[in-house]
Amino acid sequence: MHEHYTYKNGNLKTKDKAYVWHPYTQMSDWFRIDAPVIVRGEDFYLIDDRGNRYLDGVASMWCNVWGHSRKEIVDAIVEQAKVLQHSTLFGLCNEPSIVLAELLVKMTKGMGKVFYSDDGSTAMEVAIKMAIQYWYNKLGSNKRREIIALENGYHGDTIGAMSIGYIEHFFKPYKPLLFKVRHVPSPYLYRKSREMSDADYVQYCIDMLEHELKRGEGRVAAVVMESGAQIAGGVIVYPDGYQREVSRLCKRYDTLLVLDEVATGLGRLGSMVEYIAQDSMPDIVAFGKMLTAGYLPLAATLASDEIFNAFLGKYDEGKHLFHGHTFTGNPIACACAVANLRLYEQERLISKVKSSSALLAERLEEFRGYPIVGDVRHKGMLAAIELVKGNSNSNSKSNSKSKDPLLTLSDGRRINYAIMEEALKRGLFIRPLGHIMLIVPPLAIGREELNMLIDKALEVVGTISKLV
Ligand SMILES: *Cc1c(COP(=O)(O)O)cnc(C)c1O
């Protein structure tokens, strides 16, 4: 049905290897890896230059909503590109950025203003600068400058975002550049750092946060965390009530709450705005990834009126927010986001996500039977299957499984490469976090494709379980 794509200008794979440096990639391995060259996207599939089709099991890095080439969104991009591609928000306004800001403020029920940037990392940098300067503007000094964040958090790859979402394994070489942040435990129940019941461990996490807030009273500027779940840190879904308790502590200790909804907001966990579902109003919140349906780079940091008002004053007081990017409020990206958010309404996407999520939950049970599956975590349209060394003794009960991460296979392959290779062979693209297999489908995926995705992922786990 589809024509095969050939290029007269030589082999693209060879040229990729000659010229392109890939993100988070050991490039000496990359030279040996046969990664497809994607030339087209069609619904929930990516199509390579030989006409092979791959189900997009990572939603193209967790941001795709409708699948690829959705007409309404493509049209919005094209129409906007015809009239105004870019001007600037430094001294000028543009229509798409205004329309989008109104939609976002109404959606968040509590935020007052929208500040635009280009990606999740910069949206979080803006959030951090807002939080620090809020106190500076109010107190006339940097007395409140400490930040508390959660272990296993991830907020992006710029210097500030790395400081807050510090992951030793990723960021160790950059440590001298990073500023000091107090990290408290997050409720990773599968890998509790202490032997206690789940409920006691959640309380322990809360208590540790309260301890830090008390210790730093009068000096802490903000608590910063992902909203609803930590994703890059291993898909750690917060237990019910945890985030609400954090937000209460922030109020009690008069500290700002900065929430990162870059990956978890806009439907990924089953709600448009995750903090509303979690009953935990922040002072500042960032959105990114799915804002443009995964088609263009755009992110937004929203602040409450209380935050915004602290930046008002006489010009010479210098209270304004000293931040902005060349493409802040880009009209094409904003028009794309407006079309996207309107489609959420028209297609009642959130209720569709709820029913897809129920199907996903049901089918995820099928993974638990494998000895190498240590834990299965799920919320909304996000799932993680944590692979462990399992049992050498197949008679032992599953609850006595070893929790040692499964890192290499008997054929010598690293687990993350093996997962990707085995999936690609079956027409599925997924990218795990080390030994944690992720399932992050485009939000609007149909039942048929979702079932197919799970079938293929099960085959991958089945194949891998024979190679331990
Ligand atoms: C992806 C991500 C970011 C960073 O977004 P980029 O667009 O990659 O810069 C920030 N926070 C969270 C929670 C993310 O998942």
CSV table of C-alpha atoms and ligand atoms in Angstrom, one decimal:
chain,number,residue,atom,x,y,z
A,1,MET,CA,0.0,0.0,0.0
A,2,HIS,CA,2.9,2.3,0.7
A,3,GLU,CA,5.6,3.1,-1.8
A,4,HIS,CA,9.1,2.3,-0.6
A,5,TYR,CA,11.4,5.3,0.0
A,6,THR,CA,14.7,5.4,-1.7
A,7,TYR,CA,17.2,8.2,-1.7
A,8,LYS,CA,19.5,9.0,-4.6
A,9,ASN,CA,21.9,10.8,-2.3
A,10,GLY,CA,23.4,7.7,-0.8
A,11,ASN,CA,22.8,5.6,2.2
A,12,LEU,CA,21.2,7.6,5.0
A,13,LYS,CA,22.2,5.2,7.7
A,14,THR,CA,25.9,5.6,6.8
A,15,LYS,CA,25.6,9.4,6.7
A,16,ASP,CA,23.8,9.3,10.1
A,17,LYS,CA,26.8,7.4,11.5
A,18,ALA,CA,29.2,9.9,9.9
A,19,TYR,CA,27.6,13.1,11.0
A,20,VAL,CA,24.9,12.8,13.8
A,21,TRP,CA,25.6,12.7,17.5
A,22,HIS,CA,22.6,11.0,19.2
A,23,PRO,CA,21.3,12.0,22.7
A,24,TYR,CA,22.0,9.8,25.7
A,25,THR,CA,23.8,7.3,23.4
A,26,GLN,CA,27.1,5.5,23.7
A,27,MET,CA,28.2,6.3,20.1
A,28,SER,CA,30.7,3.5,19.9
A,29,ASP,CA,27.8,1.1,20.3
A,30,TRP,CA,25.7,3.2,17.9
A,31,PHE,CA,28.1,2.4,15.0
A,32,ARG,CA,27.1,-1.3,15.4
A,33,ILE,CA,23.4,-0.7,15.9
A,34,ASP,CA,21.0,-1.0,12.9
A,35,ALA,CA,18.6,1.8,13.8
A,36,PRO,CA,15.9,2.5,11.2
A,37,VAL,CA,15.8,5.9,9.4
A,38,ILE,CA,12.3,7.1,9.9
A,39,VAL,CA,10.9,9.0,6.9
A,40,ARG,CA,7.1,9.1,7.6
A,41,GLY,CA,4.6,9.0,10.4
A,42,GLU,CA,1.1,7.6,9.9
A,43,ASP,CA,-1.3,7.4,12.8
A,44,PHE,CA,0.4,5.3,15.5
A,45,TYR,CA,3.1,4.0,13.2
A,46,LEU,CA,6.6,5.2,12.2
A,47,ILE,CA,7.7,4.2,8.8
A,48,ASP,CA,11.3,3.7,7.7
A,49,ASP,CA,13.1,4.3,4.4
A,50,ARG,CA,12.5,0.6,3.5
A,51,GLY,CA,8.8,0.8,4.2
A,52,ASN,CA,8.9,-1.1,7.5
A,53,ARG,CA,6.3,0.0,10.0
A,54,TYR,CA,6.9,0.4,13.7
A,55,LEU,CA,4.2,1.0,16.4
A,56,ASP,CA,5.3,4.1,18.3
A,57,GLY,CA,5.5,2.7,21.8
A,58,VAL,CA,7.3,5.7,23.3
A,59,ALA,CA,4.9,8.3,21.8
A,60,SER,CA,8.1,9.7,20.2
A,61,MET,CA,9.7,10.5,23.5
A,62,TRP,CA,6.5,10.7,25.6
A,63,CYS,CA,5.0,13.6,23.7
A,64,ASN,CA,2.8,12.3,20.9
A,65,VAL,CA,-1.0,12.6,21.5
A,66,TRP,CA,-2.9,11.8,18.3
A,67,GLY,CA,-0.5,9.7,16.4
A,68,HIS,CA,1.4,11.1,13.5
A,69,SER,CA,0.2,13.4,10.7
A,70,ARG,CA,-3.1,14.3,12.4
A,71,LYS,CA,-4.9,16.5,9.9
A,72,GLU,CA,-6.3,19.2,12.2
A,73,ILE,CA,-2.9,19.8,13.8
A,74,VAL,CA,-1.0,19.8,10.5
A,75,ASP,CA,-3.5,22.2,9.0
A,76,ALA,CA,-3.1,24.6,12.0
A,77,ILE,CA,0.7,24.6,11.6
A,78,VAL,CA,0.4,25.2,7.8
A,79,GLU,CA,-2.2,27.9,8.1
A,80,GLN,CA,-0.2,29.8,10.8
A,81,ALA,CA,3.0,29.3,8.8
A,82,LYS,CA,1.4,31.1,5.8
A,83,VAL,CA,0.5,34.2,7.8
A,84,LEU,CA,3.1,34.7,10.5
A,85,GLN,CA,6.0,32.3,11.3
A,86,HIS,CA,7.7,34.2,14.0
A,87,SER,CA,7.9,37.7,15.4
A,88,THR,CA,8.7,38.1,19.1
A,89,LEU,CA,7.2,38.6,22.6
A,90,PHE,CA,9.9,41.1,23.4
A,91,GLY,CA,7.9,44.3,22.9
A,92,LEU,CA,5.1,42.7,20.7
A,93,CYS,CA,2.1,40.4,21.1
A,94,ASN,CA,0.8,37.7,18.7
A,95,GLU,CA,-2.6,36.1,18.5
A,96,PRO,CA,-1.8,32.4,18.9
A,97,SER,CA,0.3,33.0,22.1
A,98,ILE,CA,-2.6,35.0,23.5
A,99,VAL,CA,-5.3,32.4,22.7
A,100,LEU,CA,-3.2,29.6,24.1
A,101,ALA,CA,-2.4,31.5,27.3
A,102,GLU,CA,-6.1,32.0,28.0
A,103,LEU,CA,-6.8,28.3,27.4
A,104,LEU,CA,-4.0,27.3,29.8
A,105,VAL,CA,-5.0,29.7,32.5
A,106,LYS,CA,-8.6,28.5,32.4
A,107,MET,CA,-7.5,24.9,32.3
A,108,THR,CA,-5.2,25.1,35.4
A,109,LYS,CA,-7.9,26.7,37.6
A,110,GLY,CA,-5.6,28.7,39.9
A,111,MET,CA,-2.7,30.0,37.8
A,112,GLY,CA,-2.8,33.5,36.5
A,113,LYS,CA,0.0,34.0,33.9
A,114,VAL,CA,1.8,32.0,31.3
A,115,PHE,CA,5.5,32.3,30.4
A,116,TYR,CA,6.6,30.6,27.2
A,117,SER,CA,9.8,28.7,26.5
A,118,ASP,CA,11.0,26.0,24.1
A,119,ASP,CA,11.2,22.7,26.0
A,120,GLY,CA,10.7,21.1,29.4
A,121,SER,CA,14.1,21.9,30.7
A,122,THR,CA,13.8,25.6,30.0
A,123,ALA,CA,10.3,25.7,31.4
A,124,MET,CA,11.8,24.3,34.7
A,125,GLU,CA,14.7,26.8,34.6
A,126,VAL,CA,12.1,29.6,34.4
A,127,ALA,CA,10.1,28.0,37.2
A,128,ILE,CA,13.2,27.9,39.4
A,129,LYS,CA,14.1,31.5,38.6
A,130,MET,CA,10.6,32.6,39.3
A,131,ALA,CA,10.6,30.9,42.7
A,132,ILE,CA,14.0,32.4,43.8
A,133,GLN,CA,13.2,35.9,42.5
A,134,TYR,CA,9.7,35.8,44.1
A,135,TRP,CA,11.4,35.7,47.5
A,136,TYR,CA,14.1,38.2,46.5
A,137,ASN,CA,11.5,40.7,45.3
A,138,LYS,CA,9.5,40.3,48.5
A,139,LEU,CA,12.3,40.2,51.0
A,140,GLY,CA,14.9,42.4,49.2
A,141,SER,CA,17.5,39.7,49.7
A,142,ASN,CA,18.4,36.1,48.9
A,143,LYS,CA,17.6,34.9,52.4
A,144,ARG,CA,15.2,32.3,51.0
A,145,ARG,CA,17.3,30.5,48.4
A,146,GLU,CA,17.3,26.8,49.3
A,147,ILE,CA,15.5,24.3,47.2
A,148,ILE,CA,14.2,20.9,48.3
A,149,ALA,CA,13.6,18.2,45.7
A,150,LEU,CA,12.9,14.5,45.6
A,151,GLU,CA,15.3,11.7,45.0
A,152,ASN,CA,14.7,10.0,41.6
A,153,GLY,CA,13.3,13.2,40.2
A,154,TYR,CA,14.1,14.4,36.7
A,155,HIS,CA,13.5,17.9,35.3
A,156,GLY,CA,15.7,18.1,32.2
A,157,ASP,CA,19.3,18.5,31.1
A,158,THR,CA,20.2,22.1,31.6
A,159,ILE,CA,22.3,23.1,34.6
A,160,GLY,CA,19.5,24.1,36.9
A,161,ALA,CA,17.3,21.2,35.9
A,162,MET,CA,20.2,18.8,36.5
A,163,SER,CA,20.8,20.3,39.9
A,164,ILE,CA,17.3,19.7,41.0
A,165,GLY,CA,16.7,16.4,39.3
A,166,TYR,CA,20.1,15.0,40.1
A,167,ILE,CA,20.6,11.5,38.8
A,168,GLU,CA,24.2,10.4,39.7
A,169,HIS,CA,24.5,7.9,36.9
A,170,PHE,CA,23.7,10.6,34.3
A,171,PHE,CA,25.1,13.8,35.7
A,172,LYS,CA,28.2,13.0,37.7
A,173,PRO,CA,30.7,14.7,35.4
A,174,TYR,CA,28.8,18.0,35.6
A,175,LYS,CA,28.6,18.0,39.4
A,176,PRO,CA,31.0,20.9,39.8
A,177,LEU,CA,28.6,23.1,37.8
A,178,LEU,CA,25.5,22.2,39.8
A,179,PHE,CA,24.0,24.1,42.8
A,180,LYS,CA,23.2,22.5,46.0
A,181,VAL,CA,19.7,21.1,46.5
A,182,ARG,CA,18.4,19.1,49.4
A,183,HIS,CA,17.0,15.8,48.3
A,184,VAL,CA,14.5,13.8,50.3
A,185,PRO,CA,13.3,10.3,49.5
A,186,SER,CA,10.5,9.7,47.1
A,187,PRO,CA,7.9,6.9,47.6
A,188,TYR,CA,9.5,4.3,45.4
A,189,LEU,CA,7.7,1.4,47.1
A,190,TYR,CA,9.3,-1.4,45.1
A,191,ARG,CA,12.8,-0.3,46.3
A,192,LYS,CA,12.2,1.1,49.7
A,193,SER,CA,15.4,2.2,51.4
A,194,ARG,CA,14.1,0.9,54.7
A,195,GLU,CA,12.3,-2.2,55.8
A,196,MET,CA,8.8,-1.0,56.7
A,197,SER,CA,5.3,-1.4,55.4
A,198,ASP,CA,4.3,0.7,52.3
A,199,ALA,CA,2.1,3.0,54.4
A,200,ASP,CA,4.9,3.6,56.9
A,201,TYR,CA,7.4,4.2,54.1
A,202,VAL,CA,5.1,6.9,52.5
A,203,GLN,CA,4.8,8.5,56.0
A,204,TYR,CA,8.6,8.3,56.3
A,205,CYS,CA,9.0,10.2,53.0
A,206,ILE,CA,6.6,12.8,54.3
A,207,ASP,CA,8.4,13.0,57.6
A,208,MET,CA,11.8,13.5,55.9
A,209,LEU,CA,10.4,16.3,53.9
A,210,GLU,CA,8.9,17.9,57.0
A,211,HIS,CA,12.3,17.5,58.7
A,212,GLU,CA,14.0,19.4,55.9
A,213,LEU,CA,11.4,22.1,55.9
A,214,LYS,CA,11.8,22.6,59.6
A,215,ARG,CA,15.5,22.6,59.4
A,216,GLY,CA,15.5,25.2,56.6
A,217,GLU,CA,12.6,27.4,58.0
A,218,GLY,CA,13.1,30.9,56.7
A,219,ARG,CA,15.7,29.8,54.2
A,220,VAL,CA,13.8,27.4,51.9
A,221,ALA,CA,12.4,29.0,48.7
A,222,ALA,CA,10.6,26.0,47.2
A,223,VAL,CA,9.9,22.3,47.1
A,224,VAL,CA,10.2,21.1,43.4
A,225,MET,CA,8.8,17.8,42.2
A,226,GLU,CA,7.2,16.0,39.3
A,227,SER,CA,3.4,16.0,39.6
A,228,GLY,CA,1.7,12.6,39.9
A,229,ALA,CA,4.7,10.4,39.1
A,230,GLN,CA,8.4,10.4,38.5
A,231,ILE,CA,9.0,9.1,35.1
A,232,ALA,CA,12.7,9.2,34.0
A,233,GLY,CA,13.6,8.1,37.6
A,234,GLY,CA,11.9,4.8,37.0
A,235,VAL,CA,8.1,5.4,36.7
A,236,ILE,CA,7.4,5.9,40.4
A,237,VAL,CA,3.7,6.5,40.7
A,238,TYR,CA,2.9,8.5,43.9
A,239,PRO,CA,0.6,6.6,46.3
A,240,ASP,CA,-2.8,8.3,46.8
A,241,GLY,CA,-2.6,11.3,49.1
A,242,TYR,CA,1.2,11.7,49.0
A,243,GLN,CA,1.3,14.8,46.8
A,244,ARG,CA,-1.6,16.4,48.7
A,245,GLU,CA,0.3,15.9,51.9
A,246,VAL,CA,3.4,17.5,50.3
A,247,SER,CA,1.3,20.5,49.2
A,248,ARG,CA,-0.1,20.9,52.8
A,249,LEU,CA,3.4,20.9,54.2
A,250,CYS,CA,4.5,23.6,51.8
A,251,LYS,CA,1.6,25.7,53.0
A,252,ARG,CA,2.3,25.0,56.6
A,253,TYR,CA,5.9,26.0,56.2
A,254,ASP,CA,5.1,28.9,53.9
A,255,THR,CA,7.2,27.5,51.1
A,256,LEU,CA,6.4,27.5,47.4
A,257,LEU,CA,5.4,24.4,45.6
A,258,VAL,CA,6.8,24.1,42.1
A,259,LEU,CA,5.3,21.2,40.1
A,260,ASP,CA,6.7,19.7,36.9
A,261,GLU,CA,3.9,18.4,34.7
A,262,VAL,CA,6.1,18.4,31.6
A,263,ALA,CA,5.6,14.7,31.2
A,264,THR,CA,2.6,13.8,33.4
A,265,GLY,CA,0.1,16.6,32.7
A,266,LEU,CA,-2.2,16.9,29.7
A,267,GLY,CA,-3.6,13.4,30.0
A,268,ARG,CA,-0.6,11.1,30.4
A,269,LEU,CA,-1.8,10.0,33.9
A,270,GLY,CA,-5.4,10.3,33.0
A,271,SER,CA,-6.1,13.9,34.0
A,272,MET,CA,-5.7,17.1,32.1
A,273,VAL,CA,-4.0,18.8,35.0
A,274,GLU,CA,-2.5,16.2,37.4
A,275,TYR,CA,-2.3,18.5,40.4
A,276,ILE,CA,-6.1,19.1,40.3
A,277,ALA,CA,-6.6,15.3,40.4
A,278,GLN,CA,-4.1,15.2,43.3
A,279,ASP,CA,-5.8,18.1,45.2
A,280,SER,CA,-2.4,19.9,45.5
A,281,MET,CA,-2.4,23.5,44.2
A,282,PRO,CA,1.1,24.6,43.3
A,283,ASP,CA,2.4,28.2,43.1
A,284,ILE,CA,4.3,27.5,39.8
A,285,VAL,CA,3.8,24.7,37.3
A,286,ALA,CA,5.5,23.7,34.0
A,287,PHE,CA,3.9,21.9,31.0
A,288,GLY,CA,5.8,20.7,27.9
A,289,LYS,CA,5.9,17.4,26.0
A,290,MET,CA,2.3,17.0,24.9
A,291,LEU,CA,1.5,20.7,24.6
A,292,THR,CA,1.9,20.6,20.8
A,293,ALA,CA,0.7,17.0,20.5
A,294,GLY,CA,4.4,16.2,20.1
A,295,TYR,CA,4.8,18.1,16.8
A,296,LEU,CA,6.8,21.2,17.7
A,297,PRO,CA,9.0,22.4,20.6
A,298,LEU,CA,7.0,24.5,23.1
A,299,ALA,CA,6.7,24.6,26.8
A,300,ALA,CA,4.9,26.9,29.3
A,301,THR,CA,5.5,27.9,32.9
A,302,LEU,CA,2.4,29.1,34.7
A,303,ALA,CA,2.5,31.1,37.9
A,304,SER,CA,-0.3,32.1,40.4
A,305,ASP,CA,-1.3,35.8,40.7
A,306,GLU,CA,0.5,35.8,44.1
A,307,ILE,CA,3.8,34.9,42.4
A,308,PHE,CA,3.2,37.2,39.4
A,309,ASN,CA,2.3,40.2,41.6
A,310,ALA,CA,5.7,40.0,43.4
A,311,PHE,CA,7.3,40.9,40.1
A,312,LEU,CA,5.4,44.2,39.8
A,313,GLY,CA,7.1,47.5,40.8
A,314,LYS,CA,8.8,50.6,39.6
A,315,TYR,CA,11.2,50.0,36.7
A,316,ASP,CA,14.3,50.9,38.6
A,317,GLU,CA,13.5,48.4,41.4
A,318,GLY,CA,14.5,45.8,38.8
A,319,LYS,CA,11.8,43.4,39.9
A,320,HIS,CA,10.9,42.1,36.4
A,321,LEU,CA,11.7,38.6,35.3
A,322,PHE,CA,15.0,38.6,33.5
A,323,HIS,CA,14.3,35.7,31.2
A,324,GLY,CA,13.3,35.1,27.5
A,325,HIS,CA,14.3,33.1,24.5
A,326,THR,CA,14.5,34.0,20.8
A,327,PHE,CA,11.5,31.8,20.1
A,328,THR,CA,9.4,32.6,23.3
A,329,GLY,CA,5.8,32.5,22.2
A,330,ASN,CA,6.5,31.3,18.7
A,331,PRO,CA,3.2,31.7,16.7
A,332,ILE,CA,3.4,28.4,14.8
A,333,ALA,CA,4.1,26.3,18.0
A,334,CYS,CA,1.3,28.2,19.9
A,335,ALA,CA,-1.2,27.7,17.0
A,336,CYS,CA,-0.3,24.0,17.0
A,337,ALA,CA,-0.9,23.8,20.8
A,338,VAL,CA,-4.2,25.6,20.5
A,339,ALA,CA,-5.4,23.2,17.8
A,340,ASN,CA,-4.2,20.3,20.0
A,341,LEU,CA,-6.1,21.5,23.1
A,342,ARG,CA,-9.2,22.1,21.1
A,343,LEU,CA,-9.0,18.5,19.8
A,344,TYR,CA,-8.8,17.3,23.4
A,345,GLU,CA,-12.2,18.8,24.0
A,346,GLN,CA,-13.8,17.8,20.7
A,347,GLU,CA,-12.6,14.2,20.9
A,348,ARG,CA,-13.2,13.9,24.7
A,349,LEU,CA,-9.7,12.6,24.9
A,350,ILE,CA,-9.5,12.4,28.7
A,351,SER,CA,-12.5,10.0,28.9
A,352,LYS,CA,-11.0,8.0,26.1
A,353,VAL,CA,-7.7,7.8,28.0
A,354,LYS,CA,-9.6,6.5,31.1
A,355,SER,CA,-11.0,3.5,29.1
A,356,SER,CA,-7.7,2.8,27.4
A,357,SER,CA,-6.0,3.0,30.8
A,358,ALA,CA,-8.4,0.3,32.1
A,359,LEU,CA,-7.5,-1.9,29.1
A,360,LEU,CA,-3.8,-1.3,29.7
A,361,ALA,CA,-4.1,-2.2,33.4
A,362,GLU,CA,-5.9,-5.4,32.6
A,363,ARG,CA,-3.4,-6.5,30.0
A,364,LEU,CA,-0.4,-5.6,32.2
A,365,GLU,CA,-1.3,-8.4,34.5
A,366,GLU,CA,-0.1,-10.8,31.8
A,367,PHE,CA,3.5,-9.6,32.5
A,368,ARG,CA,3.5,-10.6,36.1
A,369,GLY,CA,3.8,-14.3,35.3
A,370,TYR,CA,7.3,-14.1,34.1
A,371,PRO,CA,10.0,-14.8,36.7
A,372,ILE,CA,12.1,-11.8,35.3
A,373,VAL,CA,9.3,-9.4,36.0
A,374,GLY,CA,9.9,-7.9,39.4
A,375,ASP,CA,7.3,-5.1,39.4
A,376,VAL,CA,4.7,-3.7,37.1
A,377,ARG,CA,3.7,0.0,37.6
A,378,HIS,CA,0.9,1.8,35.8
A,379,LYS,CA,-1.1,5.0,35.8
A,380,GLY,CA,-3.1,6.4,32.9
A,381,MET,CA,-1.3,5.8,29.6
A,382,LEU,CA,2.1,5.1,31.3
A,383,ALA,CA,3.4,1.7,32.3
A,384,ALA,CA,6.7,0.3,33.5
A,385,ILE,CA,7.8,-3.3,33.7
A,386,GLU,CA,10.9,-3.6,35.9
A,387,LEU,CA,13.0,-6.6,34.9
A,388,VAL,CA,15.0,-8.4,37.6
A,389,LYS,CA,17.2,-11.5,37.7
A,390,GLY,CA,14.2,-13.4,39.0
A,391,ASN,CA,14.5,-16.9,40.5
A,392,SER,CA,16.9,-19.6,39.6
A,393,ASN,CA,14.5,-21.9,41.5
A,394,SER,CA,11.3,-21.9,39.5
A,395,ASN,CA,9.3,-23.4,42.3
A,396,SER,CA,9.8,-20.5,44.7
A,397,LYS,CA,7.0,-18.0,45.1
A,398,SER,CA,7.0,-14.9,43.1
A,399,ASN,CA,7.2,-12.7,46.2
A,400,SER,CA,10.6,-14.1,47.0
A,401,LYS,CA,12.1,-12.9,43.7
A,402,SER,CA,15.5,-11.4,43.6
A,403,LYS,CA,15.2,-7.6,43.0
A,404,ASP,CA,18.7,-7.4,41.4
A,405,PRO,CA,18.2,-5.5,38.1
A,406,LEU,CA,18.5,-7.6,35.0
A,407,LEU,CA,21.4,-5.9,33.2
A,408,THR,CA,22.8,-8.4,30.7
A,409,LEU,CA,21.6,-11.5,28.9
A,410,SER,CA,23.3,-14.9,28.4
A,411,ASP,CA,24.0,-14.0,24.8
A,412,GLY,CA,26.1,-11.0,26.1
A,413,ARG,CA,23.6,-8.3,25.1
A,414,ARG,CA,22.8,-5.4,27.4
A,415,ILE,CA,19.2,-5.5,28.4
A,416,ASN,CA,18.3,-2.1,27.0
A,417,TYR,CA,19.7,-2.9,23.6
A,418,ALA,CA,18.1,-6.4,23.7
A,419,ILE,CA,14.7,-4.9,24.4
A,420,MET,CA,14.9,-2.4,21.6
A,421,GLU,CA,16.2,-4.9,19.1
A,422,GLU,CA,13.7,-7.6,19.9
A,423,ALA,CA,10.9,-5.0,19.8
A,424,LEU,CA,12.1,-3.6,16.4
A,425,LYS,CA,12.1,-7.1,14.9
A,426,ARG,CA,8.4,-7.3,15.8
A,427,GLY,CA,7.5,-3.9,14.4
A,428,LEU,CA,7.5,-2.0,17.7
A,429,PHE,CA,9.6,0.9,18.9
A,430,ILE,CA,10.2,1.2,22.6
A,431,ARG,CA,13.1,2.6,24.5
A,432,PRO,CA,13.6,1.3,28.1
A,433,LEU,CA,15.2,3.1,31.0
A,434,GLY,CA,18.0,0.5,31.5
A,435,HIS,CA,16.3,-2.6,32.9
A,436,ILE,CA,12.9,-0.9,33.2
A,437,MET,CA,10.7,-1.4,30.1
A,438,LEU,CA,8.5,1.5,29.4
A,439,ILE,CA,5.2,1.6,27.6
A,440,VAL,CA,4.2,5.1,26.7
A,441,PRO,CA,1.7,5.0,23.8
A,442,PRO,CA,0.3,8.1,22.0
A,443,LEU,CA,-2.7,9.1,24.2
A,444,ALA,CA,-5.3,8.6,21.5
A,445,ILE,CA,-4.1,5.1,20.5
A,446,GLY,CA,-7.0,2.8,19.6
A,447,ARG,CA,-7.8,-0.5,21.4
A,448,GLU,CA,-6.7,-2.6,18.5
A,449,GLU,CA,-3.2,-1.0,18.4
A,450,LEU,CA,-2.9,-0.9,22.1
A,451,ASN,CA,-3.6,-4.7,22.2
A,452,MET,CA,-1.1,-5.2,19.5
A,453,LEU,CA,1.5,-3.1,21.3
A,454,ILE,CA,1.0,-5.2,24.5
A,455,ASP,CA,1.1,-8.5,22.5
A,456,LYS,CA,4.5,-7.5,21.0
A,457,ALA,CA,5.9,-6.3,24.3
A,458,LEU,CA,4.9,-9.6,25.9
A,459,GLU,CA,6.7,-11.5,23.1
A,460,VAL,CA,9.8,-9.4,23.9
A,461,VAL,CA,9.6,-10.3,27.6
A,462,GLY,CA,9.0,-13.9,26.7
A,463,THR,CA,12.1,-14.0,24.4
A,464,ILE,CA,14.3,-12.2,27.0
A,465,SER,CA,13.2,-14.4,29.8
A,466,LYS,CA,14.7,-17.4,27.9
A,467,LEU,CA,18.0,-15.6,27.7
A,468,VAL,CA,18.8,-14.9,31.4
B,1,LIG,C1,11.3,15.4,29.6
B,1,LIG,C2,11.1,16.1,30.9
B,1,LIG,C3,11.7,17.3,31.1
B,1,LIG,C4,12.6,18.0,30.1
B,1,LIG,O1,11.9,18.3,29.0
B,1,LIG,P1,12.8,18.5,27.6
B,1,LIG,O2,11.7,19.0,26.7
B,1,LIG,O3,13.4,17.2,27.3
B,1,LIG,O4,13.8,19.6,27.9
B,1,LIG,C5,11.4,18.0,32.3
B,1,LIG,N1,10.7,17.4,33.3
B,1,LIG,C6,10.2,16.2,33.1
B,1,LIG,C7,9.3,15.6,34.2
B,1,LIG,C8,10.4,15.5,31.9
B,1,LIG,O5,9.9,14.2,31.7
